[in-house]
């Protein structure tokens, strides 16, 4: 079945640094979502992407829908302690109802 | 964010118990989902309800039984679970229209289930 890979699996950064993470698939997707999950909570939607090449921002977060439609990137600028958590990507194929989720990137921010 | 609520937030049960998880969405959506999240594994889709009809069951054991009485409520009935069923169970909802692009899913806070 469809699978998503996320890299890196985990990362430790200093507060104030920029962060980049990505999500790749062997299949083409037509929708990409990025979620953040805090410990003991459900994933919270950060950014939704619906068009190849689309670049969308949400505050310090920027995500891009890869032009090959097989990948997506999430960047966080000037990281702060509350950015700590697990970041999941999710993809859906054309008119599919269901999303496939990646395994997540665990972000730790050091003061 | 209180769009999707789940109760209880934590549940500890024995293998012979019967319990139910509840999910309610206040977003006017027509599709609801149950996911299982285990440590270090991707989210696993368990059940999908679209317009109150179950449209997908990803080979989930029969000890998990979903119920969707209306488009706003979703239950997951549990009986004779195994310790390996311990996980975070997440509910999600979305607005889905046949033939249109997949719409985003909004998650509840989850129920942390421990099976002894």
mmCIF file of C-alpha atoms in Angstrom:
data_model
loop_
_atom_site.group_PDB
_atom_site.id
_atom_site.type_symbol
_atom_site.label_atom_id
_atom_site.label_comp_id
_atom_site.label_asym_id
_atom_site.label_seq_id
_atom_site.Cartn_x
_atom_site.Cartn_y
_atom_site.Cartn_z
ATOM 1 C CA UNK A 1 0.000 0.000 0.000
ATOM 2 C CA UNK A 2 0.918 3.638 -0.001
ATOM 3 C CA UNK A 3 3.543 4.688 2.496
ATOM 4 C CA UNK A 4 5.079 7.952 3.507
ATOM 5 C CA UNK A 5 8.596 8.498 4.763
ATOM 6 C CA UNK A 6 9.552 11.428 6.922
ATOM 7 C CA UNK A 7 13.017 12.729 7.574
ATOM 8 C CA UNK A 8 14.632 13.292 9.839
ATOM 9 C CA UNK A 9 13.035 10.934 12.359
ATOM 10 C CA UNK A 10 14.085 13.252 15.156
ATOM 11 C CA UNK A 11 16.040 16.442 15.534
ATOM 12 C CA UNK A 12 17.488 18.579 18.285
ATOM 13 C CA UNK A 13 17.926 22.260 17.568
ATOM 14 C CA UNK A 14 18.774 25.409 19.445
ATOM 15 C CA UNK A 15 16.074 27.948 20.132
ATOM 16 C CA UNK A 16 16.060 30.540 17.369
ATOM 17 C CA UNK A 17 17.277 28.183 14.665
ATOM 18 C CA UNK A 18 15.333 27.389 11.517
ATOM 19 C CA UNK A 19 14.032 23.859 10.957
ATOM 20 C CA UNK A 20 13.429 21.887 7.784
ATOM 21 C CA UNK A 21 11.753 18.522 7.467
ATOM 22 C CA UNK A 22 10.331 16.590 4.574
ATOM 23 C CA UNK A 23 7.933 13.895 3.590
ATOM 24 C CA UNK A 24 8.316 11.620 0.582
ATOM 25 C CA UNK A 25 6.286 8.963 -1.134
ATOM 26 C CA UNK A 26 6.643 6.561 -4.012
ATOM 27 C CA UNK A 27 3.054 7.423 -4.999
ATOM 28 C CA UNK A 28 1.557 10.622 -6.279
ATOM 29 C CA UNK A 29 -0.660 12.532 -3.880
ATOM 30 C CA UNK A 30 -3.037 15.390 -4.611
ATOM 31 C CA UNK A 31 -3.413 16.676 -1.089
ATOM 32 C CA UNK A 32 -0.766 17.120 1.570
ATOM 33 C CA UNK A 33 -1.385 17.998 5.185
ATOM 34 C CA UNK A 34 0.995 18.833 7.993
ATOM 35 C CA UNK A 35 0.008 18.216 11.609
ATOM 36 C CA UNK A 36 1.681 18.812 14.953
ATOM 37 C CA UNK A 37 1.033 16.590 17.956
ATOM 38 C CA UNK A 38 1.832 17.512 21.529
ATOM 39 C CA UNK A 39 2.288 14.739 24.111
ATOM 40 C CA UNK A 40 -1.041 13.220 25.157
ATOM 41 C CA UNK A 41 -3.005 15.228 22.595
ATOM 42 C CA UNK A 42 -4.418 14.660 19.142
ATOM 43 C CA UNK A 43 -2.731 16.018 16.011
ATOM 44 C CA UNK A 44 -3.531 19.627 15.211
ATOM 45 C CA UNK A 45 -3.661 20.716 11.598
ATOM 46 C CA UNK A 46 -0.948 23.238 10.679
ATOM 47 C CA UNK A 47 -1.077 23.610 6.914
ATOM 48 C CA UNK A 48 -3.047 22.055 4.050
ATOM 49 C CA UNK A 49 -1.733 21.956 0.472
ATOM 50 C CA UNK A 50 -3.898 21.171 -2.555
ATOM 51 C CA UNK A 51 -1.867 22.066 -5.635
ATOM 52 C CA UNK A 52 1.532 20.952 -6.920
ATOM 53 C CA UNK A 53 4.092 23.686 -6.340
ATOM 54 C CA UNK A 54 1.884 25.445 -3.808
ATOM 55 C CA UNK A 55 3.737 27.311 -1.057
ATOM 56 C CA UNK A 56 1.676 28.172 2.001
ATOM 57 C CA UNK A 57 2.607 29.915 5.233
ATOM 58 C CA UNK A 58 1.053 29.879 8.688
ATOM 59 C CA UNK A 59 2.971 32.277 10.917
ATOM 60 C CA UNK A 60 6.541 31.002 11.237
ATOM 61 C CA UNK A 61 5.622 27.812 9.368
ATOM 62 C CA UNK A 62 5.931 27.386 5.627
ATOM 63 C CA UNK A 63 5.062 24.255 3.691
ATOM 64 C CA UNK A 64 5.430 23.396 0.033
ATOM 65 C CA UNK A 65 3.725 20.839 -2.171
ATOM 66 C CA UNK A 66 6.480 19.303 -4.305
ATOM 67 C CA UNK A 67 6.131 19.693 -8.051
ATOM 68 C CA UNK A 68 6.520 15.944 -8.550
ATOM 69 C CA UNK A 69 3.544 15.499 -6.190
ATOM 70 C CA UNK A 70 5.551 12.860 -4.368
ATOM 71 C CA UNK A 71 6.918 15.052 -1.620
ATOM 72 C CA UNK A 72 6.260 17.962 0.674
ATOM 73 C CA UNK A 73 8.426 20.134 2.899
ATOM 74 C CA UNK A 74 7.802 21.968 6.155
ATOM 75 C CA UNK A 75 10.004 24.754 7.404
ATOM 76 C CA UNK A 76 9.854 26.444 10.801
ATOM 77 C CA UNK A 77 11.676 29.717 11.208
ATOM 78 C CA UNK A 78 13.140 31.073 14.458
ATOM 79 C CA UNK A 79 12.136 28.077 16.556
ATOM 80 C CA UNK A 80 10.784 28.545 20.069
ATOM 81 C CA UNK A 81 10.323 26.058 22.924
ATOM 82 C CA UNK A 82 6.624 25.511 22.184
ATOM 83 C CA UNK A 83 7.557 24.133 18.748
ATOM 84 C CA UNK A 84 8.513 20.905 20.524
ATOM 85 C CA UNK A 85 6.386 17.984 19.412
ATOM 86 C CA UNK A 86 5.906 15.443 16.659
ATOM 87 C CA UNK A 87 5.221 16.696 13.164
ATOM 88 C CA UNK A 88 3.231 14.407 10.888
ATOM 89 C CA UNK A 89 2.651 14.662 7.194
ATOM 90 C CA UNK A 90 -0.384 13.095 5.540
ATOM 91 C CA UNK A 91 -1.203 12.579 1.903
ATOM 92 C CA UNK A 92 -4.306 11.667 -0.048
ATOM 93 C CA UNK A 93 -4.667 10.531 -3.652
ATOM 94 C CA UNK A 94 -7.153 11.958 -6.118
ATOM 95 C CA UNK A 95 -10.663 12.104 -4.666
ATOM 96 C CA UNK A 96 -9.634 9.586 -2.031
ATOM 97 C CA UNK A 97 -11.380 9.900 1.266
ATOM 98 C CA UNK A 98 -8.561 8.619 3.368
ATOM 99 C CA UNK A 99 -5.184 9.968 4.243
ATOM 100 C CA UNK A 100 -1.951 8.086 4.666
ATOM 101 C CA UNK A 101 0.161 9.337 7.548
ATOM 102 C CA UNK A 102 3.907 9.432 7.850
ATOM 103 C CA UNK A 103 5.699 8.139 10.967
ATOM 104 C CA UNK A 104 6.461 11.638 12.179
ATOM 105 C CA UNK A 105 9.466 13.847 12.905
ATOM 106 C CA UNK A 106 10.115 14.457 16.595
ATOM 107 C CA UNK A 107 11.413 17.979 17.224
ATOM 108 C CA UNK A 108 13.211 19.024 20.389
ATOM 109 C CA UNK A 109 14.179 22.651 20.973
ATOM 110 C CA UNK A 110 17.031 23.350 23.351
ATOM 111 C CA UNK A 111 17.057 26.683 25.212
ATOM 112 C CA UNK B 1 -10.094 23.962 19.922
ATOM 113 C CA UNK B 2 -13.241 21.989 20.869
ATOM 114 C CA UNK B 3 -14.358 20.979 17.373
ATOM 115 C CA UNK B 4 -13.876 17.268 18.088
ATOM 116 C CA UNK B 5 -14.210 15.958 21.627
ATOM 117 C CA UNK B 6 -13.436 12.524 22.980
ATOM 118 C CA UNK B 7 -14.304 10.832 26.244
ATOM 119 C CA UNK B 8 -12.851 9.460 28.345
ATOM 120 C CA UNK B 9 -9.370 10.922 27.967
ATOM 121 C CA UNK B 10 -7.835 7.997 29.834
ATOM 122 C CA UNK B 11 -9.110 4.444 30.297
ATOM 123 C CA UNK B 12 -7.640 1.441 32.055
ATOM 124 C CA UNK B 13 -9.419 -1.857 31.552
ATOM 125 C CA UNK B 14 -8.924 -5.549 32.094
ATOM 126 C CA UNK B 15 -9.008 -8.050 29.273
ATOM 127 C CA UNK B 16 -12.488 -9.236 30.245
ATOM 128 C CA UNK B 17 -14.051 -5.790 30.520
ATOM 129 C CA UNK B 18 -16.414 -4.101 28.086
ATOM 130 C CA UNK B 19 -16.050 -0.382 27.595
ATOM 131 C CA UNK B 20 -16.892 2.246 24.994
ATOM 132 C CA UNK B 21 -15.065 5.267 23.658
ATOM 133 C CA UNK B 22 -17.095 8.265 22.570
ATOM 134 C CA UNK B 23 -16.379 10.930 19.981
ATOM 135 C CA UNK B 24 -18.461 13.986 19.142
ATOM 136 C CA UNK B 25 -17.784 16.542 16.431
ATOM 137 C CA UNK B 26 -19.236 20.056 16.396
ATOM 138 C CA UNK B 27 -17.992 21.021 12.934
ATOM 139 C CA UNK B 28 -20.971 19.947 10.840
ATOM 140 C CA UNK B 29 -18.915 17.310 9.078
ATOM 141 C CA UNK B 30 -20.345 14.193 7.456
ATOM 142 C CA UNK B 31 -17.436 11.778 7.833
ATOM 143 C CA UNK B 32 -15.843 10.417 10.997
ATOM 144 C CA UNK B 33 -12.844 8.196 11.588
ATOM 145 C CA UNK B 34 -11.210 6.046 14.245
ATOM 146 C CA UNK B 35 -7.417 5.798 14.306
ATOM 147 C CA UNK B 36 -5.060 3.842 16.512
ATOM 148 C CA UNK B 37 -1.729 5.389 17.444
ATOM 149 C CA UNK B 38 0.883 3.101 18.965
ATOM 150 C CA UNK B 39 4.338 4.136 20.061
ATOM 151 C CA UNK B 40 6.744 4.692 17.165
ATOM 152 C CA UNK B 41 4.216 3.633 14.517
ATOM 153 C CA UNK B 42 2.303 5.705 11.984
ATOM 154 C CA UNK B 43 -1.328 6.437 12.606
ATOM 155 C CA UNK B 44 -3.406 3.391 11.670
ATOM 156 C CA UNK B 45 -6.845 3.990 10.191
ATOM 157 C CA UNK B 46 -9.365 1.614 11.776
ATOM 158 C CA UNK B 47 -12.831 2.668 10.648
ATOM 159 C CA UNK B 48 -14.408 5.251 8.381
ATOM 160 C CA UNK B 49 -18.013 6.401 8.497
ATOM 161 C CA UNK B 50 -19.356 8.498 5.666
ATOM 162 C CA UNK B 51 -22.911 9.816 5.978
ATOM 163 C CA UNK B 52 -23.291 7.418 8.940
ATOM 164 C CA UNK B 53 -22.469 4.399 6.778
ATOM 165 C CA UNK B 54 -19.319 2.436 7.382
ATOM 166 C CA UNK B 55 -17.240 2.631 4.234
ATOM 167 C CA UNK B 56 -13.986 1.114 5.328
ATOM 168 C CA UNK B 57 -12.803 -1.398 7.894
ATOM 169 C CA UNK B 58 -9.082 -1.914 7.648
ATOM 170 C CA UNK B 59 -9.064 -5.526 8.872
ATOM 171 C CA UNK B 60 -9.637 -4.523 12.460
ATOM 172 C CA UNK B 61 -10.223 -7.388 14.934
ATOM 173 C CA UNK B 62 -13.844 -7.965 15.903
ATOM 174 C CA UNK B 63 -13.088 -7.087 19.521
ATOM 175 C CA UNK B 64 -13.368 -3.485 18.264
ATOM 176 C CA UNK B 65 -16.909 -2.589 17.237
ATOM 177 C CA UNK B 66 -17.760 0.883 15.900
ATOM 178 C CA UNK B 67 -21.122 2.572 16.023
ATOM 179 C CA UNK B 68 -22.199 5.777 14.325
ATOM 180 C CA UNK B 69 -25.765 6.711 15.361
ATOM 181 C CA UNK B 70 -25.635 10.082 13.573
ATOM 182 C CA UNK B 71 -23.171 12.279 11.740
ATOM 183 C CA UNK B 72 -22.027 13.983 14.937
ATOM 184 C CA UNK B 73 -21.361 10.990 17.155
ATOM 185 C CA UNK B 74 -19.071 8.020 16.869
ATOM 186 C CA UNK B 75 -18.466 5.226 19.353
ATOM 187 C CA UNK B 76 -15.898 2.486 19.604
ATOM 188 C CA UNK B 77 -17.074 -0.466 21.670
ATOM 189 C CA UNK B 78 -14.330 -2.560 23.211
ATOM 190 C CA UNK B 79 -14.531 -6.094 24.552
ATOM 191 C CA UNK B 80 -12.024 -8.785 25.470
ATOM 192 C CA UNK B 81 -9.087 -6.623 24.452
ATOM 193 C CA UNK B 82 -5.456 -7.695 24.575
ATOM 194 C CA UNK B 83 -2.547 -5.844 26.173
ATOM 195 C CA UNK B 84 -1.181 -5.050 22.708
ATOM 196 C CA UNK B 85 -4.341 -3.008 22.089
ATOM 197 C CA UNK B 86 -3.031 -0.410 24.524
ATOM 198 C CA UNK B 87 -2.609 2.788 22.515
ATOM 199 C CA UNK B 88 -3.935 6.280 21.918
ATOM 200 C CA UNK B 89 -7.243 6.069 20.051
ATOM 201 C CA UNK B 90 -7.964 9.133 17.988
ATOM 202 C CA UNK B 91 -11.194 10.249 16.422
ATOM 203 C CA UNK B 92 -11.281 12.593 13.448
ATOM 204 C CA UNK B 93 -13.920 14.201 11.265
ATOM 205 C CA UNK B 94 -14.022 15.797 7.847
ATOM 206 C CA UNK B 95 -16.418 17.104 5.240
ATOM 207 C CA UNK B 96 -16.377 14.724 2.313
ATOM 208 C CA UNK B 97 -18.119 15.082 -1.011
ATOM 209 C CA UNK B 98 -17.947 12.389 -3.652
ATOM 210 C CA UNK B 99 -15.934 13.552 -6.637
ATOM 211 C CA UNK B 100 -14.261 16.445 -4.885
ATOM 212 C CA UNK B 101 -10.838 16.712 -3.431
ATOM 213 C CA UNK B 102 -10.120 15.056 -0.123
ATOM 214 C CA UNK B 103 -10.906 17.477 2.665
ATOM 215 C CA UNK B 104 -8.801 17.936 5.741
ATOM 216 C CA UNK B 105 -9.364 15.858 8.841
ATOM 217 C CA UNK B 106 -9.643 17.398 12.273
ATOM 218 C CA UNK B 107 -8.658 15.299 15.258
ATOM 219 C CA UNK B 108 -9.912 14.990 18.789
ATOM 220 C CA UNK B 109 -7.525 14.841 21.761
ATOM 221 C CA UNK B 110 -7.631 11.048 21.898
ATOM 222 C CA UNK B 111 -8.328 8.424 24.541
ATOM 223 C CA UNK B 112 -5.263 6.859 26.116
ATOM 224 C CA UNK B 113 -6.216 3.197 26.580
ATOM 225 C CA UNK B 114 -4.306 0.782 28.778
ATOM 226 C CA UNK B 115 -5.278 -2.895 28.769
ATOM 227 C CA UNK B 116 -4.037 -4.866 31.749
#
